[in-house]
């Protein structure tokens, strides 16, 4: 039995152990780097201003008799807004008109007297002194008539001030007075603002303002960072605010989306544009603060992963700007990054940086990885944007 056991053990030791087979290369999605337009932008808080806004005040003193509009109402130019008590001005106008009528009657009488005096003077029945007196009476009556007419015109103009009208078409603000309130020339009645044409005002750092040009684009964004309206800068303040060291910049635009004056919203200035390589945010791995990209290259007929250090620029909506370490045409891995190692053989499957709509289930899965990688910065605006 001992001999049999030894023979069996010897036979077992002489046997060969089967080697494990190597796993097949992993399929990896890659993106081919190509230059795209990159914009150097800055995002700021913009304040909307009405290009035509006025505070309405009366030009006369008196009690408010009628309020003819409501807050928020749209009015046309010349629309009556507030009526101030005009009984005193109306009485003064009636008096001036009566005086004008009296002056006209006196002028007519003086002209008739002059005509009779001239006839009598020709017949020798009136002296030269009487003729001159009649002529002087006519001139005095004419002057009195002109003065009475000027007084009537003045009273008519003054009476118009008692009905406060809209100076231009716009939207009413809050009406700050009530019927029966006493108002004077310094009392604020309401405001009228035109919201069709607005200005946006932003304050930018002085060093940034030095690079602005007259055609610099200024974009208005919603809360999600989507573009609302776009215009160009028309005003850059000639001096810096001594307290904040910021420079005011303005742009004008047509309000077609229902914005309101004095509203605050996000504004983005586009300082410059250039072509540069961009790498999806998903494709960047970091070690000890150093960013790397997993580049797939052909070596000895095989696709091999190479971990390559890169220099990154600004982070935009979906990708980083590449400042160094990569070149046009490089294939950068965007999937299974945590499983890739330097020198590892893979099967690259190229996908698009901006994928087109998928045609089927397989295509949808192939395209969805880069899209998810680019989603985290949904609130940005433009690739290469700076804060």
Tab-separated table of C-alpha atoms in Angstrom:
chain	number	residue	atom	x	y	z
A	1	UNK	CA	0.000	0.000	0.000
A	2	UNK	CA	2.866	2.384	0.821
A	3	UNK	CA	4.473	1.633	-2.538
A	4	UNK	CA	1.238	2.281	-4.371
A	5	UNK	CA	0.864	5.610	-2.604
A	6	UNK	CA	4.406	6.684	-3.538
A	7	UNK	CA	3.848	5.705	-7.145
A	8	UNK	CA	0.600	7.706	-7.255
A	9	UNK	CA	2.274	10.772	-5.679
A	10	UNK	CA	5.123	10.627	-8.147
A	11	UNK	CA	2.695	10.437	-10.993
A	12	UNK	CA	0.788	13.471	-9.652
A	13	UNK	CA	3.933	15.607	-9.311
A	14	UNK	CA	4.992	14.855	-12.837
A	15	UNK	CA	1.665	16.184	-14.256
A	16	UNK	CA	1.459	19.687	-16.003
A	17	UNK	CA	-0.870	22.553	-14.768
A	18	UNK	CA	-2.877	24.233	-17.563
A	19	UNK	CA	-2.037	28.007	-17.995
A	20	UNK	CA	-4.922	30.552	-17.793
A	21	UNK	CA	-5.744	32.242	-21.097
A	22	UNK	CA	-5.330	36.111	-21.323
A	23	UNK	CA	-8.604	38.133	-21.377
A	24	UNK	CA	-9.602	39.629	-24.742
A	25	UNK	CA	-8.898	43.338	-25.365
A	26	UNK	CA	-11.501	45.680	-23.908
A	27	UNK	CA	-13.640	47.778	-26.213
A	28	UNK	CA	-13.127	51.476	-25.432
A	29	UNK	CA	-14.959	54.478	-26.814
A	30	UNK	CA	-12.617	57.165	-28.142
A	31	UNK	CA	-12.993	60.692	-29.474
A	32	UNK	CA	-10.798	62.134	-32.236
A	33	UNK	CA	-9.603	65.600	-31.243
A	34	UNK	CA	-10.193	68.360	-33.760
A	35	UNK	CA	-10.032	72.162	-33.445
A	36	UNK	CA	-13.293	73.937	-32.624
A	37	UNK	CA	-14.189	77.547	-32.025
A	38	UNK	CA	-13.417	78.611	-28.471
A	39	UNK	CA	-14.679	81.859	-27.012
A	40	UNK	CA	-13.026	83.797	-24.224
A	41	UNK	CA	-16.023	84.952	-22.221
A	42	UNK	CA	-16.863	86.508	-18.886
A	43	UNK	CA	-20.184	86.213	-17.083
A	44	UNK	CA	-21.509	89.065	-14.944
A	45	UNK	CA	-24.679	90.313	-13.302
A	46	UNK	CA	-26.510	92.643	-15.666
A	47	UNK	CA	-29.090	95.276	-14.790
A	48	UNK	CA	-31.814	96.166	-17.279
A	49	UNK	CA	-32.577	99.831	-17.860
A	50	UNK	CA	-35.322	101.392	-19.933
A	51	UNK	CA	-33.933	103.540	-22.700
A	52	UNK	CA	-36.939	105.832	-22.256
A	53	UNK	CA	-38.267	106.221	-18.741
A	54	UNK	CA	-39.661	109.284	-16.982
A	55	UNK	CA	-40.987	110.248	-13.573
A	56	UNK	CA	-44.265	112.102	-14.054
A	57	UNK	CA	-44.822	115.254	-11.957
A	58	UNK	CA	-47.505	117.940	-12.256
A	59	UNK	CA	-46.641	121.440	-13.408
A	60	UNK	CA	-49.310	123.052	-11.258
A	61	UNK	CA	-50.384	122.847	-7.629
A	62	UNK	CA	-53.828	121.679	-6.620
A	63	UNK	CA	-55.994	118.776	-5.495
A	64	UNK	CA	-56.225	115.544	-7.490
A	65	UNK	CA	-59.725	115.260	-8.952
A	66	UNK	CA	-59.417	112.167	-11.165
A	67	UNK	CA	-56.978	109.324	-11.758
A	68	UNK	CA	-57.538	108.106	-15.304
A	69	UNK	CA	-55.139	105.121	-15.510
A	70	UNK	CA	-54.170	102.040	-13.521
A	71	UNK	CA	-50.708	100.745	-12.553
A	72	UNK	CA	-49.252	98.489	-15.218
A	73	UNK	CA	-51.533	99.837	-17.928
A	74	UNK	CA	-50.054	100.380	-21.391
A	75	UNK	CA	-50.647	103.928	-22.632
A	76	UNK	CA	-50.046	105.852	-25.827
A	77	UNK	CA	-48.359	109.222	-26.127
A	78	UNK	CA	-50.712	111.974	-24.919
A	79	UNK	CA	-52.989	109.679	-22.908
A	80	UNK	CA	-54.504	111.577	-19.902
A	81	UNK	CA	-53.123	110.192	-16.650
A	82	UNK	CA	-54.167	112.451	-13.749
A	83	UNK	CA	-56.467	115.464	-13.574
A	84	UNK	CA	-55.617	118.214	-11.074
A	85	UNK	CA	-58.332	120.643	-9.875
A	86	UNK	CA	-58.555	123.334	-12.567
A	87	UNK	CA	-61.444	125.503	-11.345
A	88	UNK	CA	-59.180	128.403	-10.448
A	89	UNK	CA	-57.382	128.282	-13.797
A	90	UNK	CA	-60.721	127.995	-15.607
A	91	UNK	CA	-62.016	131.107	-13.856
A	92	UNK	CA	-58.825	132.977	-14.713
A	93	UNK	CA	-59.221	131.951	-18.362
A	94	UNK	CA	-62.821	133.163	-18.422
A	95	UNK	CA	-61.687	136.497	-16.997
A	96	UNK	CA	-58.927	136.807	-19.586
A	97	UNK	CA	-61.328	136.010	-22.408
A	98	UNK	CA	-63.788	138.654	-21.128
A	99	UNK	CA	-60.974	141.183	-21.013
A	100	UNK	CA	-60.054	140.251	-24.577
A	101	UNK	CA	-63.649	140.816	-25.696
A	102	UNK	CA	-63.716	144.214	-23.965
A	103	UNK	CA	-60.453	145.187	-25.634
A	104	UNK	CA	-61.792	144.162	-29.021
A	105	UNK	CA	-64.905	146.333	-28.524
A	106	UNK	CA	-62.781	149.327	-27.466
A	107	UNK	CA	-60.544	148.832	-30.501
A	108	UNK	CA	-63.540	148.828	-32.840
A	109	UNK	CA	-64.903	152.001	-31.198
A	110	UNK	CA	-61.518	153.724	-31.440
A	111	UNK	CA	-61.226	152.892	-35.147
A	112	UNK	CA	-64.713	154.325	-35.853
A	113	UNK	CA	-63.902	157.481	-33.894
A	114	UNK	CA	-60.664	157.861	-35.884
A	115	UNK	CA	-62.549	157.518	-39.175
A	116	UNK	CA	-65.078	160.234	-38.202
A	117	UNK	CA	-62.319	162.523	-36.913
A	118	UNK	CA	-60.393	162.188	-40.176
A	119	UNK	CA	-63.562	163.159	-42.149
A	120	UNK	CA	-64.213	166.159	-39.922
A	121	UNK	CA	-60.559	167.214	-40.159
A	122	UNK	CA	-60.729	167.224	-43.937
A	123	UNK	CA	-63.788	169.508	-43.770
A	124	UNK	CA	-62.067	171.750	-41.236
A	125	UNK	CA	-64.449	170.841	-38.460
A	126	UNK	CA	-61.903	168.941	-36.297
A	127	UNK	CA	-58.508	170.142	-35.217
A	128	UNK	CA	-55.226	168.354	-35.783
A	129	UNK	CA	-54.984	167.773	-32.034
A	130	UNK	CA	-58.288	165.865	-32.038
A	131	UNK	CA	-57.071	163.770	-34.990
A	132	UNK	CA	-53.855	162.854	-33.235
A	133	UNK	CA	-55.764	161.963	-30.085
A	134	UNK	CA	-58.039	159.611	-32.090
A	135	UNK	CA	-55.000	157.984	-33.704
A	136	UNK	CA	-53.387	157.454	-30.288
A	137	UNK	CA	-56.589	155.890	-28.963
A	138	UNK	CA	-56.563	153.356	-31.802
A	139	UNK	CA	-52.941	152.365	-31.100
A	140	UNK	CA	-53.658	152.022	-27.397
A	141	UNK	CA	-56.722	149.863	-28.099
A	142	UNK	CA	-54.686	147.651	-30.439
A	143	UNK	CA	-51.997	147.187	-27.774
A	144	UNK	CA	-54.629	146.343	-25.143
A	145	UNK	CA	-56.185	143.791	-27.510
A	146	UNK	CA	-52.835	142.107	-28.107
A	147	UNK	CA	-52.153	142.006	-24.355
A	148	UNK	CA	-55.560	140.484	-23.684
A	149	UNK	CA	-54.957	137.841	-26.383
A	150	UNK	CA	-51.574	136.955	-24.861
A	151	UNK	CA	-53.195	136.613	-21.452
A	152	UNK	CA	-55.824	134.257	-22.878
A	153	UNK	CA	-53.131	132.118	-24.519
A	154	UNK	CA	-51.179	131.991	-21.268
A	155	UNK	CA	-54.244	130.920	-19.320
A	156	UNK	CA	-55.068	128.256	-21.908
A	157	UNK	CA	-51.560	126.803	-21.697
A	158	UNK	CA	-51.698	126.907	-17.917
A	159	UNK	CA	-55.033	125.123	-17.938
A	160	UNK	CA	-53.566	122.280	-20.041
A	161	UNK	CA	-51.075	121.554	-17.253
A	162	UNK	CA	-53.935	120.528	-14.996
A	163	UNK	CA	-54.442	117.417	-17.114
A	164	UNK	CA	-51.228	115.398	-16.864
A	165	UNK	CA	-50.597	113.351	-20.014
A	166	UNK	CA	-48.179	110.555	-20.957
A	167	UNK	CA	-45.113	112.024	-22.675
A	168	UNK	CA	-44.645	108.893	-24.817
A	169	UNK	CA	-46.032	105.399	-25.272
A	170	UNK	CA	-45.084	103.006	-22.495
A	171	UNK	CA	-46.187	101.113	-19.419
A	172	UNK	CA	-47.477	102.796	-16.287
A	173	UNK	CA	-45.718	102.359	-12.987
A	174	UNK	CA	-47.391	102.557	-9.595
A	175	UNK	CA	-49.702	105.547	-9.110
A	176	UNK	CA	-48.465	107.192	-5.900
A	177	UNK	CA	-51.348	109.640	-5.299
A	178	UNK	CA	-55.048	109.286	-4.541
A	179	UNK	CA	-58.093	111.370	-5.354
A	180	UNK	CA	-58.169	114.377	-3.001
A	181	UNK	CA	-54.413	114.540	-2.409
A	182	UNK	CA	-52.808	117.958	-2.725
A	183	UNK	CA	-49.947	117.934	-5.212
A	184	UNK	CA	-47.350	120.467	-6.249
A	185	UNK	CA	-44.673	120.694	-8.912
A	186	UNK	CA	-42.363	118.469	-6.812
A	187	UNK	CA	-44.892	115.679	-6.177
A	188	UNK	CA	-44.243	112.360	-7.948
A	189	UNK	CA	-47.466	111.111	-9.524
A	190	UNK	CA	-46.283	107.965	-11.338
A	191	UNK	CA	-43.721	106.719	-13.833
A	192	UNK	CA	-43.914	105.784	-17.491
A	193	UNK	CA	-41.329	103.381	-18.899
A	194	UNK	CA	-40.882	102.040	-22.377
A	195	UNK	CA	-39.967	98.332	-22.246
A	196	UNK	CA	-39.640	97.761	-25.999
A	197	UNK	CA	-36.092	99.096	-26.078
A	198	UNK	CA	-33.888	98.224	-23.107
A	199	UNK	CA	-30.262	98.622	-22.096
A	200	UNK	CA	-28.250	96.150	-20.070
A	201	UNK	CA	-25.524	97.514	-17.813
A	202	UNK	CA	-22.689	95.361	-16.459
A	203	UNK	CA	-19.563	96.197	-14.487
A	204	UNK	CA	-16.375	94.486	-15.608
A	205	UNK	CA	-12.822	94.550	-14.226
A	206	UNK	CA	-10.650	97.335	-15.582
A	207	UNK	CA	-8.123	94.995	-17.200
A	208	UNK	CA	-10.965	93.265	-19.048
A	209	UNK	CA	-12.472	96.563	-20.196
A	210	UNK	CA	-9.211	97.448	-21.953
A	211	UNK	CA	-9.762	94.593	-24.418
A	212	UNK	CA	-13.330	95.541	-25.337
A	213	UNK	CA	-14.111	96.643	-28.875
A	214	UNK	CA	-17.196	98.452	-30.251
A	215	UNK	CA	-18.476	95.216	-31.815
A	216	UNK	CA	-17.952	93.052	-28.714
A	217	UNK	CA	-20.916	90.714	-28.285
A	218	UNK	CA	-22.949	90.831	-25.076
A	219	UNK	CA	-25.409	88.005	-24.456
A	220	UNK	CA	-28.293	87.752	-22.005
A	221	UNK	CA	-28.828	84.348	-20.371
A	222	UNK	CA	-31.689	82.756	-18.487
A	223	UNK	CA	-31.343	80.933	-15.173
A	224	UNK	CA	-30.239	77.744	-16.948
A	225	UNK	CA	-27.542	79.576	-18.894
A	226	UNK	CA	-29.395	79.464	-22.220
A	227	UNK	CA	-29.104	82.397	-24.593
A	228	UNK	CA	-32.070	84.802	-24.529
A	229	UNK	CA	-30.933	87.828	-26.529
A	230	UNK	CA	-27.695	89.025	-28.048
A	231	UNK	CA	-26.429	92.491	-28.910
A	232	UNK	CA	-23.177	94.447	-29.201
A	233	UNK	CA	-21.560	96.874	-26.783
A	234	UNK	CA	-22.170	100.550	-27.564
A	235	UNK	CA	-20.780	102.185	-24.424
A	236	UNK	CA	-17.706	101.638	-22.273
A	237	UNK	CA	-17.318	104.075	-19.381
A	238	UNK	CA	-14.301	106.367	-19.875
A	239	UNK	CA	-13.285	106.030	-16.245
A	240	UNK	CA	-13.197	103.367	-13.552
A	241	UNK	CA	-15.405	103.514	-10.482
A	242	UNK	CA	-12.990	104.587	-7.719
A	243	UNK	CA	-14.807	102.486	-5.101
A	244	UNK	CA	-15.158	99.185	-6.948
A	245	UNK	CA	-12.457	99.536	-9.625
A	246	UNK	CA	-14.991	98.309	-12.164
A	247	UNK	CA	-15.905	99.772	-15.546
A	248	UNK	CA	-19.518	100.102	-16.691
A	249	UNK	CA	-20.382	98.566	-20.050
A	250	UNK	CA	-23.738	98.928	-21.826
A	251	UNK	CA	-25.517	97.300	-24.749
A	252	UNK	CA	-28.947	98.050	-26.225
A	253	UNK	CA	-31.446	95.565	-27.639
A	254	UNK	CA	-35.074	95.153	-28.649
A	255	UNK	CA	-37.050	93.475	-25.882
A	256	UNK	CA	-38.836	90.605	-27.615
A	257	UNK	CA	-39.006	88.184	-24.654
A	258	UNK	CA	-40.957	90.190	-22.064
A	259	UNK	CA	-38.084	91.409	-19.878
A	260	UNK	CA	-38.735	94.297	-17.482
A	261	UNK	CA	-36.731	97.409	-16.622
A	262	UNK	CA	-34.665	97.154	-13.399
A	263	UNK	CA	-34.569	93.350	-13.725
A	264	UNK	CA	-31.289	91.594	-12.828
A	265	UNK	CA	-30.099	88.707	-14.965
A	266	UNK	CA	-26.988	86.928	-16.179
A	267	UNK	CA	-24.972	88.634	-18.921
A	268	UNK	CA	-22.012	87.244	-20.843
A	269	UNK	CA	-19.362	89.242	-22.691
A	270	UNK	CA	-17.501	87.550	-25.541
A	271	UNK	CA	-14.015	89.051	-25.444
A	272	UNK	CA	-12.467	86.998	-28.261
A	273	UNK	CA	-12.826	83.825	-30.327
A	274	UNK	CA	-10.190	81.353	-31.573
A	275	UNK	CA	-9.839	77.764	-32.786
A	276	UNK	CA	-8.441	75.290	-30.254
A	277	UNK	CA	-8.527	71.602	-29.356
A	278	UNK	CA	-11.077	70.578	-26.751
A	279	UNK	CA	-11.174	67.440	-24.653
A	280	UNK	CA	-14.398	66.174	-23.033
A	281	UNK	CA	-14.430	66.587	-19.275
A	282	UNK	CA	-15.061	62.848	-18.912
A	283	UNK	CA	-11.780	62.050	-20.673
A	284	UNK	CA	-9.633	63.802	-18.052
A	285	UNK	CA	-8.200	61.842	-15.117
A	286	UNK	CA	-6.164	63.424	-12.349
A	287	UNK	CA	-3.392	62.148	-10.175
A	288	UNK	CA	-1.838	64.367	-7.492
A	289	UNK	CA	-3.450	67.358	-9.202
A	290	UNK	CA	-1.904	66.596	-12.608
A	291	UNK	CA	-4.438	66.022	-15.399
A	292	UNK	CA	-3.892	63.100	-17.763
A	293	UNK	CA	-5.581	61.820	-20.905
A	294	UNK	CA	-5.699	58.171	-21.965
A	295	UNK	CA	-4.592	58.317	-25.602
A	296	UNK	CA	-5.044	55.285	-27.846
A	297	UNK	CA	-2.199	54.784	-30.340
A	298	UNK	CA	-1.187	52.148	-32.854
A	299	UNK	CA	1.929	50.171	-31.843
A	300	UNK	CA	3.047	47.006	-33.607
A	301	UNK	CA	-0.337	46.688	-35.249
A	302	UNK	CA	-2.206	46.911	-31.957
A	303	UNK	CA	-4.187	49.730	-30.300
A	304	UNK	CA	-2.399	50.546	-27.067
A	305	UNK	CA	-3.358	52.975	-24.285
A	306	UNK	CA	-0.829	55.660	-23.359
A	307	UNK	CA	-1.359	57.836	-20.298
A	308	UNK	CA	-0.281	61.306	-21.353
A	309	UNK	CA	-0.049	64.450	-19.173
A	310	UNK	CA	-1.933	67.429	-20.602
A	311	UNK	CA	-2.171	71.144	-19.958
A	312	UNK	CA	-5.767	72.336	-19.693
A	313	UNK	CA	-7.276	75.734	-20.237
A	314	UNK	CA	-10.696	77.032	-19.267
A	315	UNK	CA	-13.571	74.638	-18.644
A	316	UNK	CA	-16.605	75.333	-20.776
A	317	UNK	CA	-19.994	73.671	-20.900
A	318	UNK	CA	-18.799	70.235	-21.987
A	319	UNK	CA	-15.050	70.231	-22.422
A	320	UNK	CA	-11.707	71.666	-21.433
A	321	UNK	CA	-9.583	73.751	-23.772
A	322	UNK	CA	-6.332	71.899	-24.468
A	323	UNK	CA	-3.297	74.143	-24.126
A	324	UNK	CA	-0.650	71.429	-24.482
A	325	UNK	CA	0.103	67.702	-24.458
A	326	UNK	CA	-2.266	66.663	-27.247
A	327	UNK	CA	-2.438	67.254	-30.967
A	328	UNK	CA	-5.080	67.206	-33.649
A	329	UNK	CA	-6.223	63.687	-34.551
A	330	UNK	CA	-5.309	62.069	-31.216
A	331	UNK	CA	-7.801	59.407	-30.099
A	332	UNK	CA	-8.750	60.036	-26.465
A	333	UNK	CA	-10.608	57.419	-24.436
A	334	UNK	CA	-13.919	58.523	-22.918
A	335	UNK	CA	-15.152	55.259	-21.370
A	336	UNK	CA	-13.830	52.687	-18.852
A	337	UNK	CA	-11.119	55.097	-17.747
A	338	UNK	CA	-10.820	53.552	-14.281
A	339	UNK	CA	-9.955	50.191	-15.868
A	340	UNK	CA	-7.360	51.426	-18.381
A	341	UNK	CA	-3.648	51.144	-17.729
A	342	UNK	CA	-0.596	52.449	-19.528
A	343	UNK	CA	0.344	50.018	-22.308
A	344	UNK	CA	-2.968	48.148	-22.219
A	345	UNK	CA	-4.244	46.738	-25.541
A	346	UNK	CA	-7.787	47.858	-26.377
A	347	UNK	CA	-10.281	47.876	-29.228
A	348	UNK	CA	-11.107	51.566	-29.971
A	349	UNK	CA	-14.615	52.495	-31.015
A	350	UNK	CA	-14.761	56.067	-32.234
A	351	UNK	CA	-17.696	58.273	-31.215
A	352	UNK	CA	-18.519	61.880	-31.990
A	353	UNK	CA	-17.842	64.776	-29.672
A	354	UNK	CA	-21.273	66.228	-30.607
A	355	UNK	CA	-23.260	63.075	-31.343
A	356	UNK	CA	-26.088	63.067	-33.846
A	357	UNK	CA	-29.451	61.570	-32.855
A	358	UNK	CA	-29.177	57.813	-32.531
A	359	UNK	CA	-30.873	55.576	-35.110
A	360	UNK	CA	-31.284	52.489	-32.931
A	361	UNK	CA	-30.771	51.010	-29.463
A	362	UNK	CA	-27.093	50.104	-30.053
A	363	UNK	CA	-26.270	53.526	-31.435
A	364	UNK	CA	-28.003	55.179	-28.484
A	365	UNK	CA	-25.808	53.337	-25.991
A	366	UNK	CA	-22.671	54.127	-27.949
A	367	UNK	CA	-23.406	57.836	-28.015
A	368	UNK	CA	-24.717	58.377	-24.519
A	369	UNK	CA	-21.370	58.174	-22.647
A	370	UNK	CA	-19.812	61.366	-24.079
A	371	UNK	CA	-23.103	63.174	-23.613
A	372	UNK	CA	-23.254	62.329	-19.921
A	373	UNK	CA	-19.663	63.339	-19.490
A	374	UNK	CA	-20.385	66.752	-20.876
A	375	UNK	CA	-23.547	67.341	-18.862
A	376	UNK	CA	-22.245	68.509	-15.425
A	377	UNK	CA	-21.698	72.148	-16.430
A	378	UNK	CA	-25.126	72.814	-17.863
A	379	UNK	CA	-25.171	76.337	-16.465
A	380	UNK	CA	-22.162	77.560	-18.443
A	381	UNK	CA	-22.573	79.306	-21.705
A	382	UNK	CA	-19.709	78.768	-24.079
A	383	UNK	CA	-16.748	76.504	-24.238
A	384	UNK	CA	-13.750	78.263	-22.853
A	385	UNK	CA	-15.799	80.630	-20.701
A	386	UNK	CA	-14.155	82.334	-17.758
A	387	UNK	CA	-15.735	83.453	-14.538
